[in-house]
XYZ file of C-alpha atoms in Angstrom:
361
model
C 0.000 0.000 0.000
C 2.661 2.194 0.687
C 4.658 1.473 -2.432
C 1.535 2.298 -4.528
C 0.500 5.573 -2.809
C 3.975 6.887 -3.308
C 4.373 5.934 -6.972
C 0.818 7.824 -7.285
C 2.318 10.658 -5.124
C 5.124 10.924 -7.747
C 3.055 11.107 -10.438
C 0.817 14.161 -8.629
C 4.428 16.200 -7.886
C 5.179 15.635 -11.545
C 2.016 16.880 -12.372
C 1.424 13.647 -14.465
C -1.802 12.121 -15.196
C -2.084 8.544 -13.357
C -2.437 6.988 -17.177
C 0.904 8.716 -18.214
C 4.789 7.463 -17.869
C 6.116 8.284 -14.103
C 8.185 11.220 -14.662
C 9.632 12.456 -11.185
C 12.311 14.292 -9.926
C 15.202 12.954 -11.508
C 13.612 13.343 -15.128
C 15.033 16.979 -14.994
C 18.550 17.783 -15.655
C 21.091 20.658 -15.178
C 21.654 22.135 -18.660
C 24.657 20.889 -19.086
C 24.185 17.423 -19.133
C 20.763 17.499 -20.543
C 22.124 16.896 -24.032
C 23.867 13.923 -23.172
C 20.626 12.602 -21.371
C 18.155 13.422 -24.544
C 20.763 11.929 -27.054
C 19.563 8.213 -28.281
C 22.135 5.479 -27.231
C 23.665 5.141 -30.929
C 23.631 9.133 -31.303
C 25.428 9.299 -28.035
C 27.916 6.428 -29.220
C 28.853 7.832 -32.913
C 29.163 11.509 -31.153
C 30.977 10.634 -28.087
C 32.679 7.236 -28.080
C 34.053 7.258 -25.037
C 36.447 10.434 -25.567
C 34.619 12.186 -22.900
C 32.866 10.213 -20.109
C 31.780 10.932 -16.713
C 32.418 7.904 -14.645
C 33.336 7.384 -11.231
C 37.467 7.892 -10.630
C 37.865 3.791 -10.912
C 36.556 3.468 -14.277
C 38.375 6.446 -15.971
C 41.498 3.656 -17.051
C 39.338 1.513 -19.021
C 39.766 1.433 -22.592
C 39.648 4.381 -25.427
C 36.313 3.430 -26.647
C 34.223 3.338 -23.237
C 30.675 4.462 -23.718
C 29.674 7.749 -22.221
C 28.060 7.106 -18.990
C 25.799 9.334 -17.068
C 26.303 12.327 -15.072
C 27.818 11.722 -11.559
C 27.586 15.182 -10.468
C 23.616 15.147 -10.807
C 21.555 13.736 -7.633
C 20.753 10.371 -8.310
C 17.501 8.966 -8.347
C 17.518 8.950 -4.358
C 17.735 10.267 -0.992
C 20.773 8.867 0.422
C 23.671 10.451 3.088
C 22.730 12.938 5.068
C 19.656 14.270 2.911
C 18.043 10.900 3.042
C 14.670 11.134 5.386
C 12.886 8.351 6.566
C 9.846 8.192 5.249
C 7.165 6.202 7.364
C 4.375 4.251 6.265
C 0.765 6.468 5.713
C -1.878 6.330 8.409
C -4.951 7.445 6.487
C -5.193 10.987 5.021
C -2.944 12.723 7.714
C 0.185 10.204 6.693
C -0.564 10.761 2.830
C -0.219 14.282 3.724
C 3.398 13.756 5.767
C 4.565 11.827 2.773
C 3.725 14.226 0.017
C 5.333 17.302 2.341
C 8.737 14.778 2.554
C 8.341 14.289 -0.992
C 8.543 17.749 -1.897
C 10.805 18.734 1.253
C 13.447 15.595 -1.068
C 12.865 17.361 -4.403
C 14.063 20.790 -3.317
C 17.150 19.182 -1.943
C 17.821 17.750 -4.917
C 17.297 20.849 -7.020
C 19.868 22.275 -4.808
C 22.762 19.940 -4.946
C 24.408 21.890 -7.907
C 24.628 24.822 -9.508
C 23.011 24.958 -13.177
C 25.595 25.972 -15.367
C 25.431 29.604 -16.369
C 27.240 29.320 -19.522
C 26.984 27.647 -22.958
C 30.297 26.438 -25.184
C 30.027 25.713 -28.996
C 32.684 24.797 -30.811
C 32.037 26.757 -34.320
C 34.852 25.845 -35.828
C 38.256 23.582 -36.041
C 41.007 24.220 -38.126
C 44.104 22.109 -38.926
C 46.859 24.200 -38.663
C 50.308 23.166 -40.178
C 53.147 25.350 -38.508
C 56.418 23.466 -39.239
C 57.807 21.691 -37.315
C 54.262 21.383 -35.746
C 51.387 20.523 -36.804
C 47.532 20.545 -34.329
C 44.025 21.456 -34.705
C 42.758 24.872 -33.496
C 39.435 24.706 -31.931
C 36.931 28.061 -31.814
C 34.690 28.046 -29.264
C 31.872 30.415 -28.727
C 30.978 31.046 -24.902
C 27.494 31.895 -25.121
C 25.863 33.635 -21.427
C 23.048 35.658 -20.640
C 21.776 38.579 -23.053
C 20.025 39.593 -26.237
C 20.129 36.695 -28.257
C 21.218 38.665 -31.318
C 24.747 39.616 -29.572
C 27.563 38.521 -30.777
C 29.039 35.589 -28.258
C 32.804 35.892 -27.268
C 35.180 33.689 -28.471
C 37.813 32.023 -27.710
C 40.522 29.731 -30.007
C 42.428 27.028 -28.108
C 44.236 23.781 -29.522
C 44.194 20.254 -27.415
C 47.549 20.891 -25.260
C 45.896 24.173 -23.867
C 42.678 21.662 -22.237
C 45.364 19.157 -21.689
C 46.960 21.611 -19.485
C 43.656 22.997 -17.804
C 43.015 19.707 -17.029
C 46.320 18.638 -14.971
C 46.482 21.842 -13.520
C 42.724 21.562 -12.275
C 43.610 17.828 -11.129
C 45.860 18.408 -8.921
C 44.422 21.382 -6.824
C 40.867 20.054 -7.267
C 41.456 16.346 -6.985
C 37.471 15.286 -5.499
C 35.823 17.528 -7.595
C 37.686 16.823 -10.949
C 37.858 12.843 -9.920
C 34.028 12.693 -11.801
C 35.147 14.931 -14.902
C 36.902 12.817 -17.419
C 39.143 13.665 -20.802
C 39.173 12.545 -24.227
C 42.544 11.171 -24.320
C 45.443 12.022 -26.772
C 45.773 9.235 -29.156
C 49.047 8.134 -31.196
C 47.328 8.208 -34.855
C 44.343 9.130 -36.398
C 44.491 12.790 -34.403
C 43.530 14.899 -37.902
C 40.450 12.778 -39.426
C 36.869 14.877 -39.365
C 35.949 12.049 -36.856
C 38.195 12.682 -34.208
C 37.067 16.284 -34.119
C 33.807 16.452 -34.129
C 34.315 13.918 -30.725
C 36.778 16.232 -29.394
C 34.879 19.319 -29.883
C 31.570 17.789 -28.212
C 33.959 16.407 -25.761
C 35.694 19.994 -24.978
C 32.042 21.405 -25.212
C 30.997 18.959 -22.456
C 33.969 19.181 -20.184
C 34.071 23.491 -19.799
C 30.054 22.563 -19.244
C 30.950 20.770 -16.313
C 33.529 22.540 -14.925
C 31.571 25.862 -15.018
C 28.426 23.897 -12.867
C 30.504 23.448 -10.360
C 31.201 26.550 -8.342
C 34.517 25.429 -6.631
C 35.854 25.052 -10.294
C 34.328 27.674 -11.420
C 36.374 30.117 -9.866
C 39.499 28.723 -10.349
C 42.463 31.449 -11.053
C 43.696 28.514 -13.918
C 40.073 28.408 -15.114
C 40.025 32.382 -15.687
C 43.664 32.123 -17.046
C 43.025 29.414 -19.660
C 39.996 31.971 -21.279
C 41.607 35.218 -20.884
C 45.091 35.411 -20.158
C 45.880 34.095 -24.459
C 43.556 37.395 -25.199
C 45.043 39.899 -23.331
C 48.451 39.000 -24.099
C 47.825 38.993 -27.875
C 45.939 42.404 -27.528
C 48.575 43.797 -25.771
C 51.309 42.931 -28.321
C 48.919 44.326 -31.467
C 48.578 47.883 -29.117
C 52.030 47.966 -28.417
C 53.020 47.195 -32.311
C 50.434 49.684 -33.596
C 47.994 47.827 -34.579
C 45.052 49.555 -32.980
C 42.129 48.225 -34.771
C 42.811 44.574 -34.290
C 44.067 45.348 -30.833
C 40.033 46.968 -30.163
C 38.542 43.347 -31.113
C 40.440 41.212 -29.268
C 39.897 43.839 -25.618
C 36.897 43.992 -26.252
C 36.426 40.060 -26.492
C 38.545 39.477 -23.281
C 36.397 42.402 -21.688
C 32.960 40.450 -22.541
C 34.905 37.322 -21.727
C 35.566 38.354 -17.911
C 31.821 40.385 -17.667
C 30.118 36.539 -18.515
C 32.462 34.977 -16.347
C 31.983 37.173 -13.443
C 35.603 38.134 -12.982
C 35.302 41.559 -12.533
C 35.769 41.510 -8.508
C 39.568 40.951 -9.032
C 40.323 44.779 -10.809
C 43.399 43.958 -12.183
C 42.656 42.384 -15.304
C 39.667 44.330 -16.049
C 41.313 47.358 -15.467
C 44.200 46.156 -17.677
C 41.310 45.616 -20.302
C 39.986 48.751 -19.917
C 43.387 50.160 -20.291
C 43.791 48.489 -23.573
C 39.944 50.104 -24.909
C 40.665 53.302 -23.738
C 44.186 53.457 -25.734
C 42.838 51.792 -28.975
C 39.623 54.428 -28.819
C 41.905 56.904 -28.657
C 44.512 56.185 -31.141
C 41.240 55.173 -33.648
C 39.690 58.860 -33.387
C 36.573 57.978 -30.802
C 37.039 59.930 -27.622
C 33.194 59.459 -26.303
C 34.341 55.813 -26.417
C 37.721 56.320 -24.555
C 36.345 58.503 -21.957
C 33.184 56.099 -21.099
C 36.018 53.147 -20.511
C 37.787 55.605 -18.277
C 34.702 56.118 -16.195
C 33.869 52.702 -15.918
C 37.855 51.966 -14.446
C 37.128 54.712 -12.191
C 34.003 53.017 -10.881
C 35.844 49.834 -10.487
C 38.596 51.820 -8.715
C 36.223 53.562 -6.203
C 37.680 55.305 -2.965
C 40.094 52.190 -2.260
C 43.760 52.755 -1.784
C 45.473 54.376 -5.077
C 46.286 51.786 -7.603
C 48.559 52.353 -10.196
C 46.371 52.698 -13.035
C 44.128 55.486 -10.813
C 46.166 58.437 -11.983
C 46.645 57.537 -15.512
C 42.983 57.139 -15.818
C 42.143 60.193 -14.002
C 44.595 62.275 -16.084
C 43.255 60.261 -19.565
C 40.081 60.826 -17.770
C 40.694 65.344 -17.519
C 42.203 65.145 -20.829
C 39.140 63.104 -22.660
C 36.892 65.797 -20.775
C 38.203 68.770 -22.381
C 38.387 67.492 -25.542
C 35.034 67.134 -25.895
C 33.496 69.830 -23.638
C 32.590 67.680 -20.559
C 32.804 68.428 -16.768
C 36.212 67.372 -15.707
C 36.761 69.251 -11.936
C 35.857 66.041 -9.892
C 38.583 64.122 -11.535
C 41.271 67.183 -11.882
C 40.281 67.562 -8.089
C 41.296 63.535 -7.457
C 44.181 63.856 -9.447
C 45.749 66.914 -7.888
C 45.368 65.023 -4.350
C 47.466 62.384 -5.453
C 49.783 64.733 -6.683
C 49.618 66.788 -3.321
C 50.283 63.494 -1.404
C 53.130 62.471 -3.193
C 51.345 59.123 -4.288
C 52.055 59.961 -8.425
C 54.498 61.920 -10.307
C 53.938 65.190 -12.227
C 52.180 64.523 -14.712
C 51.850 61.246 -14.265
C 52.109 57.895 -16.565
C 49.913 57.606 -19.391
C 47.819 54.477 -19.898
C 49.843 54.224 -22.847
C 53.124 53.605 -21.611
C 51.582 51.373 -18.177
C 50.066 49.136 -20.646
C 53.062 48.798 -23.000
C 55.393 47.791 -19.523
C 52.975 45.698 -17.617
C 54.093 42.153 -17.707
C 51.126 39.559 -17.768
C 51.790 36.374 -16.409
């Protein structure tokens, strides 16, 4: 009896008819796995096969061609550990009532366990690139986060030795969490055929998935490193070579990078980024542009102690002002403080020449 009243009970939570399939809790899926889960057995096999699997830390040895195996890091289809609750055995209407509450009190739980993944990867592309003595494939990625649909995603290009090196470097600091997150291993032939891409690009699709649900990864300095620290370096060599306009594209890709991966608590590298805008705006003729990244650095910066970057941008900041016939006393007032103080140089640096000597490692 009380088998059959909770199967019914499941079917009322699910808001199923009694006629229909059972379709409880542990039908729905974080986003990032739900793919994998809606993907018929054979689809999943001539997609996958086995380069990317999610298996407990004992099975991760077994051969190339393992199948792809559900998601560890969703709840299973139980209470168990600590949010397991006894559930006792209905007494007339007052029990069925206890049992539906627990019911519900178990599903909440288990919505809770993880954090849905906040961010989407598509590989768009993957290009063979032959750069003697070397030869690899070079894999685009779109990271695709909250916002109009019709904006353009950042990107990000990365070949397999940069996720090879994520993923060591994540292994060792995050051993439990990255013991359920597997890797499509490297393979001694057959690296190049359209095959072994496509797995490897749903495979590198899957594994940033994962490692963005879960927050302890999420967060990880390597993690930020591995999608911005290639962009800002590369911008900063085009901006100090000259080359202003493709310097603007790839800031302003690292700067939408960091906003959709919530990095912009640490001000460094934003500020760096904004650095980079501000220059390039400048140098391409669009002062309202320049000046509005200046403002938003100065926001960043707020009252804290002076950074290095604060007078630069003050003084870009005064400058930007005049040019284009804007109130500029609150930031000459700021700057000649710090002068006052002793705490920057008359005149001071210009963004220019911080960006060209700062040293990103």
């Amino acid at each position: 009896m009380a088998s059959r009243l909770l199967h019914r009970l499941r079917h009322v939570l699910a808001g199923d008819s009694p006629g229909e399939a059972a379709v409880g809790p542990e039908a729905e899926q974080f986003p990032e796995s739900s793919e994998l889960e809606d993907d018929d057995a054979e689809g999943l096999s001539s997609r996958l096969s086995g380069t990317l699997s999610f298996t407990s830390a004992e099975d991760e040895d077994d051969g190339d061609d393992e199948e792809a195996g559900p998601d560890p890091l969703l709840p299973g289809d139980g209470a168990s550990g600590e949010d397991a609750e006894p559930m006792p055995p209905p007494d007339g209407p007052r029990g069925s009532q206890v049992l539906a509450r627990q019911l519900q009190d178990f599903w909440k739980k288990s919505r809770n366990t993880l954090v849905p993944q906040r961010l989407l990867f598509e590989v768009t592309s993957a290009n063979v690139v032959k750069d003697p003595p070397s030869k690899y494939v070079l894999y685009t990625l779109a990271v695709i986060g909250p916002g109009p649909p019709d904006r353009q995603p950042a990107q990000i290009s990365r070949r397999y030795s940069d996720f090879e090196q994520l993923h060591r470097s994540l292994q060792r600091q995050f051993r439990g969490p990255m013991a359920a997150i597997s890797f499509p291993r490297k393979r001694l032939r057959r690296n190049f055929t359209a095959e072994t891409i496509a797995r490897r690009s749903r495979a590198f699709e899957q594994f940033l998935g994962h490692l963005q649900a879960v927050p302890e990864l999420r967060h990880a300095p390597d993690l930020q490193d591995f999608f911005v620290l290639p962009e800002l370096r590369r911008a900063q060599s085009l901006t100090c070579t000259g080359l202003y306009r493709e310097a603007l594209a790839l800031w302003a890709n690292a700067w939408q990078l960091q906003t959709q991966l919530g990095t912009l608590s640490g001000p460094d590298r934003p500020l760096l980024t904004l650095a980079g805008l501000a220059v390039c705006h400048q140098e391409l003729e669009d002062p309202g542009e320049a000046r509005a990244c200046c403002e938003r650095a100065l926001q960043l910066l707020g009252v804290k102690s002076p950074h290095p970057l604060l007078a630069p941008f003050l003084e870009a900041h005064v400058r930007l002002s005049w040019r284009l016939g804007l109130d500029k006393r609150q930031s000459e007032a700021r700057l000649q403080a710090l002068q006052e103080a002793g705490l920057t140089p008359t005149p001071p640096p210009s963004l220019k020449e911080l960006l060209i000597k700062e040293v990103l490692d």
